[in-house]
Coordinates of C-alpha atoms in Angstrom, one line a residue:
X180 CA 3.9 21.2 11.7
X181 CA 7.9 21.5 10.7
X182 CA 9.3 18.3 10.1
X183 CA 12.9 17.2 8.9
X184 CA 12.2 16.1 5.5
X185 CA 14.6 15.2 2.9
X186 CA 14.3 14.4 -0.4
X187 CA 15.8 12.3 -3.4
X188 CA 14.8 12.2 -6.9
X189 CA 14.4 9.1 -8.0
X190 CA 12.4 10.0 -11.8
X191 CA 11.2 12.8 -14.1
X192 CA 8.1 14.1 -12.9
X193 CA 6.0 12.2 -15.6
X194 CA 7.5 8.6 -13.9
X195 CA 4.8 8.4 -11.5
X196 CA 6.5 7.2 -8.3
X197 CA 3.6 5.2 -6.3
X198 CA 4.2 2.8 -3.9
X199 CA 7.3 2.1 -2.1
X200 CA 8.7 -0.8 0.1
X201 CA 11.8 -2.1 1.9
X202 CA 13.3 -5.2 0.9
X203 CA 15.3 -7.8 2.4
X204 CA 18.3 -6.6 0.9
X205 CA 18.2 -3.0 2.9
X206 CA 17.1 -0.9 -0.2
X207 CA 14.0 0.9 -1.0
X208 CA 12.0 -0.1 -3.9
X209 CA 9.9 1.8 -6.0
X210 CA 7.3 1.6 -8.5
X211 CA 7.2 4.0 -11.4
X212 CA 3.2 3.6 -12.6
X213 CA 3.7 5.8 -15.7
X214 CA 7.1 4.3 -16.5
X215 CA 6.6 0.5 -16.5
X216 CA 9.9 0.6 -14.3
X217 CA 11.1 -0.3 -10.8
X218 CA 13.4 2.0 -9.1
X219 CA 16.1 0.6 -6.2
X220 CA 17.9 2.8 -3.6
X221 CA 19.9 2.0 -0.9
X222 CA 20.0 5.2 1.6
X223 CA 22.5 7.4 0.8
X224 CA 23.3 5.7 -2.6
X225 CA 22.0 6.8 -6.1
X226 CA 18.9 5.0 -7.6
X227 CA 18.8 2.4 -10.2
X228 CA 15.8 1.8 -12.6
X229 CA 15.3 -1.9 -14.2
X230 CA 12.3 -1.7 -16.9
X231 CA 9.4 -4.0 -16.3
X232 CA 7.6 -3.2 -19.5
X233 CA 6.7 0.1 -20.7
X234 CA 2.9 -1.3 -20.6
X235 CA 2.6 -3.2 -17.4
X236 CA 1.6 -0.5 -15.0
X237 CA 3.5 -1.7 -12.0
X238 CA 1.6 -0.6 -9.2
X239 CA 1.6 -1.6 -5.5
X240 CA 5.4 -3.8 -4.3
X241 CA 6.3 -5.6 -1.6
X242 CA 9.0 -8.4 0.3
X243 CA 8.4 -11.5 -0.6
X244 CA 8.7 -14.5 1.7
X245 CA 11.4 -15.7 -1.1
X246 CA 14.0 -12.4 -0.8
X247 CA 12.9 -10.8 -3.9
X248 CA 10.1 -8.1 -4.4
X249 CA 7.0 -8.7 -5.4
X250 CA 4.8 -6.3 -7.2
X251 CA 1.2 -5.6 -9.1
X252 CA 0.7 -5.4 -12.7
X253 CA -2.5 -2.8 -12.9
X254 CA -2.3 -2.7 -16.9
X255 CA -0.8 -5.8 -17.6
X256 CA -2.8 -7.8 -15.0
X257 CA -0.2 -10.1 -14.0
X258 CA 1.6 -10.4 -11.1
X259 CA 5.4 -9.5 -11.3
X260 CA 8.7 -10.4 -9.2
X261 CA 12.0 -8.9 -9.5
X262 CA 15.4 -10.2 -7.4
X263 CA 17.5 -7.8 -5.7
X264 CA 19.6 -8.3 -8.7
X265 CA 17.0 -7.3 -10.7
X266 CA 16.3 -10.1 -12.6
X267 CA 12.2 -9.8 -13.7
X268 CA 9.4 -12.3 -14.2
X269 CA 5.9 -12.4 -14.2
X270 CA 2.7 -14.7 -13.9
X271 CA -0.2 -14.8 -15.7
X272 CA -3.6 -14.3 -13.9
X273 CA -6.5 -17.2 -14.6
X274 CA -8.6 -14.4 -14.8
X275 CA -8.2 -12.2 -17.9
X276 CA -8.1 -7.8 -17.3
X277 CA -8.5 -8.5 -13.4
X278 CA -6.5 -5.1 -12.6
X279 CA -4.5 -6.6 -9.8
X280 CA -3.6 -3.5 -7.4
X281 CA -3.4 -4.5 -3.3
X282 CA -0.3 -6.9 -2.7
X283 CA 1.0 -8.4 0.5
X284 CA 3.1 -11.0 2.0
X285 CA 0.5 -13.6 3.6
X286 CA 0.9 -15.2 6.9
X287 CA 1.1 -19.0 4.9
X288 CA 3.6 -17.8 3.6
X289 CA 2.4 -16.8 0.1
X290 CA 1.4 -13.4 -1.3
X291 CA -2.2 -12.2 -1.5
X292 CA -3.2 -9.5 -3.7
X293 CA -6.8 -7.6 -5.1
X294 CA -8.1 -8.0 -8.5
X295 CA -10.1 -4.7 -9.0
X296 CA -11.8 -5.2 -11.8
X297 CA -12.6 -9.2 -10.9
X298 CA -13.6 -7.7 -8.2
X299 CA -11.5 -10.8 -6.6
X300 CA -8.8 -11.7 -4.0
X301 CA -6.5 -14.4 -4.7
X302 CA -3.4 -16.2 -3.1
X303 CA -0.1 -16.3 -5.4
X304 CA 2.8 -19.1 -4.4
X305 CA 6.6 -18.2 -4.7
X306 CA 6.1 -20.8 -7.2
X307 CA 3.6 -19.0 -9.1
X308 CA 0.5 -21.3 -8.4
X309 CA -2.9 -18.9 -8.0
X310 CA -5.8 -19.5 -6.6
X311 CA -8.9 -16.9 -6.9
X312 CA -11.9 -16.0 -4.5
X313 CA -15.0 -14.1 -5.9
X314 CA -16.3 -11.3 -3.7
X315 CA -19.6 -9.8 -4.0
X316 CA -19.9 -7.5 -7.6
X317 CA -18.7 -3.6 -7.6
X318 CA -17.0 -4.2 -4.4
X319 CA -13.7 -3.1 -6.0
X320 CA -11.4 -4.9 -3.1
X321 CA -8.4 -2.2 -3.1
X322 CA -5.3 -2.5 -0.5
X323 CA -4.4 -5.3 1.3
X324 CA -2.6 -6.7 4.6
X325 CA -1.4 -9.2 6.6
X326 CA -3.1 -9.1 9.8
X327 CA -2.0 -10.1 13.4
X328 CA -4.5 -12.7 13.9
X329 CA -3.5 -14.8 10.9
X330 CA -6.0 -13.8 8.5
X331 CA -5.5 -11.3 5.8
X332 CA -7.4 -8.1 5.7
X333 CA -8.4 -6.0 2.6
X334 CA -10.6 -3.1 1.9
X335 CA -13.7 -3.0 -0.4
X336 CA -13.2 0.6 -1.8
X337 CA -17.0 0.3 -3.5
X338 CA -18.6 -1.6 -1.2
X339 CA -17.9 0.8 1.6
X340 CA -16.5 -2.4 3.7
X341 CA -13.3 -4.1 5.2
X342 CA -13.2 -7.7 3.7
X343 CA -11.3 -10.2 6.1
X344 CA -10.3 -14.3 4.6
X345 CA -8.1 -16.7 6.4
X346 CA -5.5 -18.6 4.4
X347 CA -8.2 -21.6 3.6
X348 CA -10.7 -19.4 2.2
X349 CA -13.3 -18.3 4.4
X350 CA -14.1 -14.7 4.1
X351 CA -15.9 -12.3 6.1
X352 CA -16.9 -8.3 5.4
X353 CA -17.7 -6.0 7.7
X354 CA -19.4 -2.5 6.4
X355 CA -18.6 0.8 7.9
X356 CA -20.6 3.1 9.7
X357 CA -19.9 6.2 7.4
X358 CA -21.5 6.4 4.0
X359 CA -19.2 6.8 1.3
X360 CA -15.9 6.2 2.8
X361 CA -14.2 4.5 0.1
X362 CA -11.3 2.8 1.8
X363 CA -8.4 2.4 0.2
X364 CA -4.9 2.0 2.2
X365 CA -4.9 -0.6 5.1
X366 CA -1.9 -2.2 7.6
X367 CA -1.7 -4.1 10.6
X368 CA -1.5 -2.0 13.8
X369 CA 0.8 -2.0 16.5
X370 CA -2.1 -2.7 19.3
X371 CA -3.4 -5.9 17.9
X372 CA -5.7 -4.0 15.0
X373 CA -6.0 -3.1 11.8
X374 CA -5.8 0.4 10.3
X375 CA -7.2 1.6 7.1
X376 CA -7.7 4.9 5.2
X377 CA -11.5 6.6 3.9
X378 CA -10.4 8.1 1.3
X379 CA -13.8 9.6 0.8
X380 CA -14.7 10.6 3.6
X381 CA -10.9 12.0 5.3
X382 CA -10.8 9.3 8.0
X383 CA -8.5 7.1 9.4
X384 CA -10.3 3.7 11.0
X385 CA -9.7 1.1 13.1
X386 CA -11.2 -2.6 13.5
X387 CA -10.5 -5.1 15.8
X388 CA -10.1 -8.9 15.2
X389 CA -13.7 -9.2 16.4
X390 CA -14.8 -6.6 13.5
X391 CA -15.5 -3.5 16.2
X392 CA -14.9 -0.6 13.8
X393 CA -13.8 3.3 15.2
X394 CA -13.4 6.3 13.0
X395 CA -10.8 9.3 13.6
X396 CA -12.0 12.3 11.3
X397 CA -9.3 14.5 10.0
X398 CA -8.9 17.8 10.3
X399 CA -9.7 18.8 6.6
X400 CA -12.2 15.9 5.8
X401 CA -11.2 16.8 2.0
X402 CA -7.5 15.6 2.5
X403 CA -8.0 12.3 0.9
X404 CA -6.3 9.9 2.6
X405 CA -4.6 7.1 0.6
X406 CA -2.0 5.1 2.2
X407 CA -1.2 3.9 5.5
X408 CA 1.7 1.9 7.5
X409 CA 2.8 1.1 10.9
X410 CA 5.8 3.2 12.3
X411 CA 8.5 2.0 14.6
X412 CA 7.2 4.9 17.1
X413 CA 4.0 3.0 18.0
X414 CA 1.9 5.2 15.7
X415 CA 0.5 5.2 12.8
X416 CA 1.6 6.8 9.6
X417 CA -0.6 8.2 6.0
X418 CA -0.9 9.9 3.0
X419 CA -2.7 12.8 2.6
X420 CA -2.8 12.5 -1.2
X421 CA -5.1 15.2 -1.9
X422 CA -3.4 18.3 0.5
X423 CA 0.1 16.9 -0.1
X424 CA 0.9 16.0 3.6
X425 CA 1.5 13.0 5.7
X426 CA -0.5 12.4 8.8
X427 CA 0.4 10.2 11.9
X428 CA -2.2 9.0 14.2
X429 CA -1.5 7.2 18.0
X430 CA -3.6 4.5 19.0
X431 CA -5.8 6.9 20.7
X432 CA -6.6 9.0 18.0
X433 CA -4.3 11.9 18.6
X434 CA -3.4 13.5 14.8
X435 CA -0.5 15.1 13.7
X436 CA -0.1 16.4 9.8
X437 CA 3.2 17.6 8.3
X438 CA 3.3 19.1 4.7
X439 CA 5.5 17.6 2.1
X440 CA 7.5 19.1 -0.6
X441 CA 6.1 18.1 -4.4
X442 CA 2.8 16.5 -5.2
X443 CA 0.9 14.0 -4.5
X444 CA 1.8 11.6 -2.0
X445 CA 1.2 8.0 -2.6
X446 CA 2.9 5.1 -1.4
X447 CA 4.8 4.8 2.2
X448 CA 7.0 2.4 4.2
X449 CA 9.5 2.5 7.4
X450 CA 12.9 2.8 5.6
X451 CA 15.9 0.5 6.4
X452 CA 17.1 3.3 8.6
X453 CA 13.6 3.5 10.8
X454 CA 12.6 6.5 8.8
X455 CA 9.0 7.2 6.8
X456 CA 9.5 7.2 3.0
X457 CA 6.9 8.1 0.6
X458 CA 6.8 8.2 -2.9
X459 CA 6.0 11.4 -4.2
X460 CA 4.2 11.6 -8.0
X461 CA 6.3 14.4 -9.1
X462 CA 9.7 12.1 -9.1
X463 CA 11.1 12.2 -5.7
X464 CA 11.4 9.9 -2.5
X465 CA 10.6 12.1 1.0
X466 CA 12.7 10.8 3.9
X467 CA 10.9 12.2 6.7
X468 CA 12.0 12.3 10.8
X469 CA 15.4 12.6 12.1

């Protein structure tokens, strides 16, 4: 399907644009994976790139309860934090390589993130205080989200599961029905649930606080799926990273697919201006919607 798409380049091709988020200041933020650099644009504005270090891997970013943006260190395996005026620092992990990827603004008003390789989640302060919690081996915990009910919700990419912990700790997983699924990209919904994407097996799923799980199929099951976000439209909004579209799904499952220009969607967030954005791995930012 046609949609109005426009798009900004924000980075060379070999930048790797990944995930994308608005911040409290009304810009758009970017990570640049390849680069080891950040990337700011206000709508209509050109972009600015503040370096993060060229081996740091900046991955996933996101607002912070403090103003500034928060944001994973995949290589570097720390967590980083840059002000709107793009000051940088960083925090150490306890935990050495724990490939730190999933990042979100907590409901306690922290920041939780997913340790890949630790195969861990843990809680991050504004004041840089961490606290870690094991998960089961190989269970790879990927994205992660804030959820409606005051827990925070992640998905076990290996384990084939969605992991659930509440702010003291206690932690719950719940394994989906389809083999293989691999989630990967998960958000709070606007009826209550949470979203995620199979990036495995090309569906888009749904639990409910009570764990109640429902999968959508796509319509090409080899789309590959990979990030996912609430828009202001009552729907839901993804990455097909693999077909190089974005998909949009109602609470009742209807699907819509529209193809983007360049490769490889990743990353994806409502825009100060109500709009989708994703961050597209050949350089550019897609504003999509009128």
């Amino acid at each position: 399907m046609i949609m109005d798409i426009e798009q900004i380049t924000i980075a060379d091709p070999t930048a790797g644009p990944y995930a994308v988020a608005t911040g409290l200041d009304g810009a758009l933020w970017c990570t640049l994976v390849h680069a080891g650099r950040i990337v700011r644009l206000f709508p209509g504005g050109e972009p600015v790139a503040y370096d993060v270090g060229a081996d740091s891997g900046p991955t996933v970013i996101t607002a912070g309860p403090d103003g500034a943006l928060w944001f994973t260190q995949y290589k570097g395996h720390r967590i980083g934090r840059i002000t709107t005026g793009g000051e940088v620092s960083t925090f150490e992990l306890p935990t050495p390589e724990a490939g730190p990827y999933g990042l979100a603004a907590g409901p306690d008003g922290a920041l939780w993130y997913t340790a890949t390789s630790a195969h861990q989640v843990g809680r991050i302060t504004v004041g840089g205080a961490v606290t870690e919690y094991p998960l089961p081996a190989g269970s790879f915990p990927s994205a992660i989200t804030a959820g409606g009910d005051g827990a925070v919700w992640f998905t076990l990419n290996q384990a084939n599961a969605i992991g659930r912990i509440t702010a003291d700790g206690r932690l719950r997983t719940f394994d989906l029905p389809t083999a293989g699924a691999a989630p990967v990209g998960i958000t709070a919904g606007p009826d209550g649930a949470v979203w995620f994407v199979e990036i495995g097996a090309g569906q888009i799923g749904r639990i409910g606080t009570g764990g109640e799980i429902t999968e959508f199929p796509l319509p090409d099951r080899a789309s590959r799926p990979h990030a996912i976000v609430s828009g202001l439209d009552g729907a839901l909004w993804f990455t097909e990273w693999g077909t190089h579209r974005l998909g949009r799904i109602t609470t009742r499952g209807d699907i819509t697919e529209y193809d983007l220009p360049g490769t490889e969607p990743h990353g994806l967030t409502v825009g100060p201006d109500g709009r989708i954005w994703v961050a597209m791995e050949n350089g550019v930012l897609a504003r999509v919607g009128r």
